[in-house]
XYZ file of C-alpha atoms in Angstrom:
486
model
C 0.000 0.000 0.000
C 3.045 2.309 0.008
C 2.641 5.432 -2.132
C 5.253 7.936 -3.256
C 4.884 11.698 -3.360
C 4.971 13.229 -6.819
C 7.571 15.870 -5.870
C 10.874 15.722 -3.991
C 10.321 16.237 -0.284
C 13.300 18.620 -0.060
C 11.386 20.998 -2.379
C 8.383 20.969 -0.068
C 7.775 24.705 0.244
C 5.294 26.287 -2.145
C 5.670 30.055 -2.513
C 4.342 32.321 -5.275
C 3.418 29.329 -7.431
C 6.847 27.673 -7.234
C 8.281 24.776 -5.257
C 11.294 25.710 -3.151
C 13.840 24.076 -0.896
C 14.232 25.423 2.627
C 16.894 26.611 5.009
C 17.024 23.109 6.547
C 15.102 19.830 6.593
C 13.448 17.548 9.154
C 12.898 13.798 9.063
C 9.331 12.488 8.866
C 9.267 9.297 10.963
C 6.478 6.739 10.753
C 5.153 6.330 14.341
C 3.997 2.792 13.517
C 7.525 1.796 12.536
C 10.192 4.240 13.627
C 12.739 2.606 11.320
C 10.876 4.129 8.369
C 11.608 7.708 7.362
C 9.089 9.092 4.879
C 11.582 11.731 3.762
C 13.380 14.874 4.826
C 11.070 17.856 4.417
C 12.102 21.444 3.854
C 11.829 24.052 6.611
C 11.153 27.651 5.660
C 13.302 30.569 6.768
C 11.811 33.843 7.982
C 12.814 35.382 4.653
C 10.816 32.740 2.790
C 7.798 33.320 5.017
C 7.990 37.025 4.175
C 8.154 36.085 0.490
C 4.998 34.028 0.910
C 3.236 36.909 2.643
C 4.213 39.310 -0.147
C 3.095 36.840 -2.804
C -0.254 36.323 -1.078
C -0.793 40.067 -0.750
C -0.045 40.593 -4.444
C -2.235 37.712 -5.633
C -5.288 38.238 -3.441
C -6.987 40.997 -5.496
C -6.578 38.893 -8.652
C -8.113 35.840 -7.033
C -10.984 37.806 -5.515
C -11.840 39.209 -8.973
C -11.683 35.765 -10.600
C -15.149 34.867 -11.989
C -17.158 32.796 -9.555
C -17.634 29.875 -11.944
C -13.862 29.580 -12.191
C -13.510 29.665 -8.402
C -16.213 27.039 -8.090
C -14.492 24.797 -10.624
C -11.156 25.057 -8.778
C -12.594 24.037 -5.400
C -14.714 21.305 -6.978
C -11.675 19.854 -8.739
C -9.668 19.799 -5.487
C -12.480 18.054 -3.662
C -13.070 15.561 -6.441
C -9.386 14.601 -6.585
C -9.106 14.163 -2.837
C -12.058 11.795 -2.865
C -10.818 9.909 -5.930
C -7.394 9.431 -4.295
C -8.591 8.784 -0.741
C -7.043 5.301 -0.609
C -3.624 6.543 -1.702
C -3.607 9.731 0.351
C -5.230 8.009 3.324
C -2.350 5.529 3.316
C 0.153 8.376 3.295
C -1.651 10.141 6.138
C -1.780 6.972 8.233
C 1.913 6.322 7.693
C 2.986 9.692 9.034
C 0.321 10.346 11.692
C -0.412 6.834 12.959
C -4.199 6.611 12.698
C -5.566 3.375 11.226
C -5.956 3.296 7.457
C -9.752 3.397 7.524
C -9.599 6.575 9.618
C -6.926 8.054 7.360
C -8.958 7.239 4.270
C -12.078 8.689 5.883
C -10.243 11.896 6.734
C -9.144 12.413 3.134
C -12.674 11.730 1.914
C -14.084 14.237 4.394
C -11.483 16.814 3.332
C -12.733 16.399 -0.222
C -16.279 17.010 0.949
C -15.216 20.300 2.536
C -13.875 21.521 -0.783
C -16.970 20.319 -2.624
C -19.255 22.029 -0.111
C -17.478 25.361 -0.361
C -17.331 25.046 -4.142
C -21.129 25.209 -4.014
C -20.982 28.108 -1.534
C -19.056 30.146 -4.107
C -22.227 30.268 -6.204
C -24.421 31.134 -3.201
C -22.768 34.448 -2.362
C -25.874 36.595 -2.494
C -26.140 39.992 -0.815
C -29.085 41.833 0.760
C -30.931 44.956 -0.296
C -33.070 47.330 1.714
C -34.848 50.648 1.519
C -33.102 53.479 3.300
C -34.891 55.559 5.917
C -34.109 58.436 3.554
C -36.544 58.707 0.621
C -35.090 57.744 -2.743
C -31.970 56.083 -1.306
C -31.284 52.362 -1.794
C -29.074 50.142 0.362
C -26.992 47.124 -0.629
C -25.209 44.843 1.870
C -22.489 42.626 0.395
C -19.559 40.552 1.616
C -15.972 40.863 0.446
C -12.792 38.928 1.141
C -10.803 39.738 4.268
C -7.507 39.599 2.352
C -4.479 37.497 3.300
C -5.297 34.588 5.628
C -2.646 32.707 7.609
C -3.750 29.171 8.463
C -2.003 27.258 11.247
C -3.253 23.674 11.470
C -2.537 20.708 13.787
C -1.127 17.221 13.225
C -4.047 15.175 14.552
C -6.275 15.874 11.519
C -3.591 17.103 9.112
C -5.755 17.198 5.995
C -9.320 17.637 7.272
C -8.663 20.556 9.630
C -6.604 22.293 6.975
C -9.347 21.685 4.394
C -12.099 23.219 6.497
C -9.976 26.375 6.741
C -8.433 26.539 3.256
C -11.656 25.795 1.361
C -13.747 28.694 2.753
C -10.770 31.058 2.636
C -10.413 30.460 -1.112
C -14.165 30.276 -1.724
C -14.668 33.810 -0.409
C -11.773 35.309 -2.365
C -8.920 35.329 0.126
C -5.325 34.285 -0.462
C -3.780 31.721 1.874
C -0.482 31.045 3.624
C -0.617 27.620 5.244
C 1.649 26.507 8.074
C 0.859 22.870 8.892
C 2.236 20.955 11.857
C 5.803 19.745 11.462
C 4.818 16.191 12.409
C 2.727 15.717 9.259
C 4.466 17.454 6.335
C 3.802 14.767 3.713
C 0.022 15.191 3.846
C 0.475 18.946 3.528
C 2.670 18.591 0.459
C 0.218 16.153 -1.116
C -2.716 18.572 -0.696
C -0.613 21.478 -1.932
C 0.370 19.504 -5.038
C -3.330 19.072 -5.862
C -4.016 22.792 -5.359
C -0.914 23.719 -7.405
C -2.284 21.985 -10.491
C -5.476 24.076 -10.535
C -3.805 27.022 -12.253
C -4.808 29.704 -9.768
C -2.908 33.032 -9.694
C 0.609 32.537 -8.338
C 0.668 33.441 -4.649
C -3.014 32.739 -4.050
C -2.006 29.678 -2.055
C 1.318 29.171 -0.276
C 2.747 26.369 1.897
C 5.434 27.213 4.470
C 6.607 24.271 6.569
C 8.507 25.015 9.731
C 8.472 25.590 13.455
C 6.119 27.819 15.371
C 8.981 29.981 16.580
C 10.217 30.660 13.044
C 7.238 30.390 10.709
C 4.288 30.786 13.066
C 5.599 33.876 14.850
C 6.413 35.577 11.566
C 2.880 35.020 10.332
C 1.003 36.108 13.452
C 3.081 39.273 13.875
C 2.829 40.424 10.259
C 0.916 43.605 9.498
C 0.311 42.289 5.951
C -1.700 39.319 7.206
C -5.381 40.205 7.611
C -6.628 37.107 9.428
C -5.227 34.118 11.323
C -7.125 30.846 11.708
C -5.439 28.612 14.274
C -6.122 25.181 15.748
C -3.888 23.977 18.573
C -3.223 24.373 22.274
C -4.629 27.066 24.566
C -1.107 28.231 25.387
C -0.288 28.855 21.729
C -3.752 30.275 21.092
C -3.112 32.942 23.713
C 0.105 33.873 21.909
C -1.773 34.168 18.624
C -4.413 36.408 20.209
C -1.768 38.570 21.901
C 0.252 38.965 18.706
C -2.658 39.775 16.402
C -4.471 42.197 18.709
C -2.033 45.167 18.424
C -2.281 45.011 14.628
C -6.090 44.596 14.721
C -5.779 41.356 12.775
C -8.827 39.166 13.154
C -8.167 35.736 14.636
C -10.110 32.509 14.920
C -8.914 30.076 17.569
C -9.865 26.442 18.168
C -7.997 25.214 21.231
C -8.240 22.758 24.107
C -11.037 20.615 25.468
C -12.018 18.338 28.330
C -15.152 16.742 26.971
C -17.556 14.752 29.135
C -19.791 11.880 28.108
C -22.668 11.428 30.566
C -24.043 7.885 30.990
C -27.572 8.187 32.384
C -29.211 5.521 34.520
C -31.556 4.612 31.655
C -28.849 4.381 28.992
C -28.720 1.497 26.537
C -25.511 -0.241 27.630
C -24.429 -1.228 24.131
C -24.913 2.287 22.788
C -23.111 3.715 25.802
C -20.120 1.404 25.421
C -19.746 1.890 21.663
C -20.061 5.664 22.004
C -17.340 5.568 24.646
C -15.029 3.405 22.544
C -15.410 5.673 19.517
C -15.226 8.894 21.492
C -12.441 8.068 23.905
C -10.094 5.725 22.057
C -10.414 6.085 18.287
C -7.527 8.022 16.819
C -5.613 7.042 19.976
C -7.628 9.686 21.813
C -5.799 12.411 19.905
C -8.900 14.456 19.111
C -10.073 17.763 20.482
C -13.539 16.182 20.603
C -12.468 13.047 22.511
C -14.435 12.134 25.652
C -11.771 11.871 28.347
C -14.282 12.264 31.218
C -16.951 9.579 31.603
C -19.605 10.896 33.971
C -21.607 7.863 35.065
C -24.733 7.755 37.239
C -24.863 5.393 40.243
C -27.644 3.182 38.940
C -25.730 2.036 35.861
C -22.121 2.497 36.964
C -21.114 -1.102 37.703
C -22.878 -2.599 34.696
C -21.430 0.022 32.358
C -17.874 -0.318 33.674
C -17.959 -4.105 33.379
C -19.228 -3.934 29.776
C -16.752 -1.205 28.851
C -13.718 -3.098 30.170
C -14.817 -6.210 28.295
C -15.117 -4.210 25.075
C -11.738 -2.522 25.626
C -10.107 -5.936 25.981
C -11.261 -6.739 22.443
C -9.618 -3.703 20.830
C -6.627 -4.470 18.650
C -3.654 -2.099 18.656
C -1.138 -2.245 15.834
C 0.577 -0.742 12.794
C -1.650 1.861 11.144
C -1.752 -0.107 7.885
C -2.387 -3.472 9.522
C -5.784 -4.887 8.684
C -8.313 -5.175 11.486
C -6.713 -2.850 14.018
C -8.777 -0.382 16.000
C -5.998 1.859 17.285
C -2.575 2.735 15.954
C 0.346 4.343 17.769
C 0.372 7.829 19.237
C 2.019 10.402 17.016
C 5.565 10.520 18.422
C 7.829 9.809 21.363
C 7.135 13.106 23.088
C 3.407 12.430 23.037
C 3.918 8.903 24.362
C 6.067 10.194 27.223
C 3.471 12.834 28.076
C 0.720 10.209 28.096
C 2.522 8.040 30.621
C 3.181 11.143 32.682
C -0.590 11.663 32.916
C -1.117 8.023 33.823
C 1.311 8.424 36.707
C -0.407 11.639 37.846
C -3.767 9.844 37.872
C -2.318 7.050 39.990
C -0.754 9.495 42.417
C -4.106 11.270 42.776
C -5.685 7.999 43.875
C -7.304 6.758 40.669
C -7.825 3.022 40.203
C -6.281 1.721 36.980
C -8.993 -0.578 35.654
C -7.531 -1.322 32.233
C -4.464 -0.642 30.122
C -1.849 1.965 30.914
C 0.944 -0.078 29.334
C 3.621 0.469 26.709
C 3.129 -2.161 24.016
C 5.987 -3.941 22.256
C 4.669 -5.134 18.918
C 6.125 -6.555 15.714
C 7.183 -3.089 14.551
C 8.927 -0.735 16.927
C 6.602 2.228 17.334
C 4.885 4.511 19.823
C 2.277 2.037 21.005
C 0.268 2.015 24.209
C -2.878 0.278 25.357
C -6.200 2.111 25.734
C -6.454 3.139 29.374
C -9.353 3.448 31.832
C -9.334 4.875 35.356
C -12.087 4.457 37.954
C -12.997 6.300 41.163
C -11.693 9.656 39.983
C -12.747 13.129 41.098
C -13.569 15.898 38.695
C -11.297 18.414 40.427
C -8.181 16.298 39.879
C -5.684 17.680 37.378
C -6.125 14.679 35.102
C -9.814 15.605 34.773
C -9.227 19.320 34.301
C -6.371 19.479 31.789
C -6.483 18.228 28.214
C -4.935 14.775 27.916
C -4.347 13.976 24.256
C -4.214 10.240 24.899
C -6.273 7.030 24.620
C -7.207 7.508 28.244
C -10.521 8.102 29.999
C -11.534 8.610 33.627
C -14.822 7.511 35.166
C -16.466 10.035 37.529
C -19.372 8.623 39.521
C -22.404 10.884 40.136
C -25.824 10.521 41.721
C -28.209 12.036 39.184
C -28.647 14.207 36.089
C -28.209 17.485 37.944
C -24.870 16.388 39.379
C -23.841 14.941 36.013
C -24.429 18.218 34.167
C -22.795 20.264 36.931
C -19.759 17.983 36.755
C -19.612 18.114 32.966
C -19.704 21.927 33.083
C -17.093 22.191 35.834
C -14.178 22.834 33.479
C -12.518 25.817 31.805
C -13.257 24.218 28.428
C -16.478 23.830 26.472
C -16.096 22.171 23.095
C -18.325 19.078 23.032
C -20.405 17.168 25.543
C -22.613 14.119 25.248
C -25.247 12.084 27.018
C -26.434 8.515 26.522
C -30.084 8.278 27.549
C -33.450 6.939 26.425
C -35.303 9.827 28.047
C -36.466 12.803 25.989
C -36.579 14.802 29.216
C -32.941 14.035 30.004
C -31.968 14.869 26.453
C -33.815 18.191 26.461
C -32.358 19.273 29.810
C -28.858 18.244 28.793
C -28.925 20.083 25.454
C -30.182 23.209 27.194
C -27.804 23.212 30.146
C -24.519 21.802 28.826
C -21.999 24.622 28.386
C -20.442 23.487 25.130
C -20.489 24.515 21.493
C -21.547 21.020 20.389
C -23.950 18.701 22.227
C -24.358 15.014 21.380
C -27.206 12.689 22.362
C -26.677 8.928 22.021
C -23.572 9.609 19.932
C -19.837 9.804 20.585
C -18.539 13.244 21.525
C -16.158 12.919 18.559
C -17.690 13.311 15.112
C -19.200 16.387 13.464
C -20.693 17.285 10.069
C -19.076 19.597 7.520
C -22.140 21.671 6.616
C -22.967 23.000 10.106
C -20.978 25.218 12.503
C -18.226 23.818 14.696
C -16.665 25.439 17.748
C -16.789 25.686 21.507
C -17.147 27.980 24.500
C -14.915 29.177 27.323
C -11.235 28.438 26.568
C -12.021 25.992 23.776
C -12.708 28.590 21.103
C -12.367 32.267 20.317
C -13.803 34.126 17.355
C -16.399 33.135 14.740
C -17.418 29.524 14.198
C -15.822 27.271 11.600
C -17.544 25.215 8.882
C -20.848 25.525 7.073
C -22.309 28.887 6.176
C -21.045 30.299 9.475
C -17.503 30.224 8.043
C -18.261 33.405 6.100
C -18.336 35.352 9.376
C -14.561 34.968 9.630
C -13.493 34.883 5.986
C -15.519 37.883 4.785
C -16.134 41.508 5.740
C -19.480 43.234 5.313
C -19.887 46.306 3.144
C -22.993 48.516 3.267
C -23.455 50.679 0.153
C -25.956 53.575 -0.135
C -27.056 55.039 -3.462
C -29.313 57.855 -4.561
C -30.217 58.184 -8.264
C -29.117 61.248 -10.121
């Protein structure tokens, strides 16, 4: 299933319509098999980032004035190719990020759907008209591109998260400078290669691989960048907000989470267990929407825990391209070390390790660990308050729905929250009272649609929502025009 990139990895920067080498390179190691290096990928210098910014600034007016049918055709072609090549590109993604092939393939397919959706949105850009309060004066309200957009995307969904930012940015007439995570450069180059072949004005889209300190800081401090869309940690999000504020650059931040899945007394056990497995352990728990807190009511606690542990024992961990696995490795050695640090903190707090918590030695040397479950935990413990990007979940026992919702809301984050229940009353109360941007009923906390808004509350998100028609709130500015006839 191995696939090769169509361009040399050393020429992995894409600036002003041309591929470039960088000031240095980094190795791209397969976390499923650390003996495999997918290539050495270029790293941009600050000078090259400035070149990308200048190119984007020069190209943006040309792209914005491009006829809408041409824009639509470009985005449609990108989406169509991603979907047509989802097996190939999904394999590549799984090799460098570690998620199982079916998840990697699904991510590429979903990325294609983002481009297809926003291709259609290009043709739906319709303004409003109104009568003025002044006789004989007409009013038109339209939307225009923001300008140059810097996109900083994470490694856990290297193609999908980038797609849901790049697609609307281009759809609404902006130019783009994309800084992906350094852990997943191959997927970024593959997507850029597809965009490159669409024949858009040189500089409309640029790829600058590199570190946050070099590339990211240059982008967020530039006065020629008009908007920054960032997904990553709260700590880095604060730096983005602080850097963009003095220049009055708009920013959109998707950051941390500590999502809770409530298991009500009346829950269907099978639905509850499968929602937990998908929400807590798929993708090795490396999702901002993962349910790391399992808030379980007294009446169902023992039955649920027993069924969950049995189901966890059936999960197969292995190489991302191995058939039949549920969970691959975590993304790298630093992440693995951090995960075991959290496991030790949970133990020291008094948590009972009910399952997992082990480093796994498999046929290929990689960053493998078992899915992990803790019991008898308290919500105020650090392990239940800080984001743990790991295949690890903690059970918090509660008496009733009121305590469950209060516990779920007792966090500085507010991205997603879920409940498993057969009661319409429980569902209605939960959806009304949960302090999150997304609420799930009888579903995993992980998993959202591309045509509706996505985002959170509190320290999970800042700025306008992503995805669907709500994306235009970030990627466009409103103009109100008044006219009186001669």
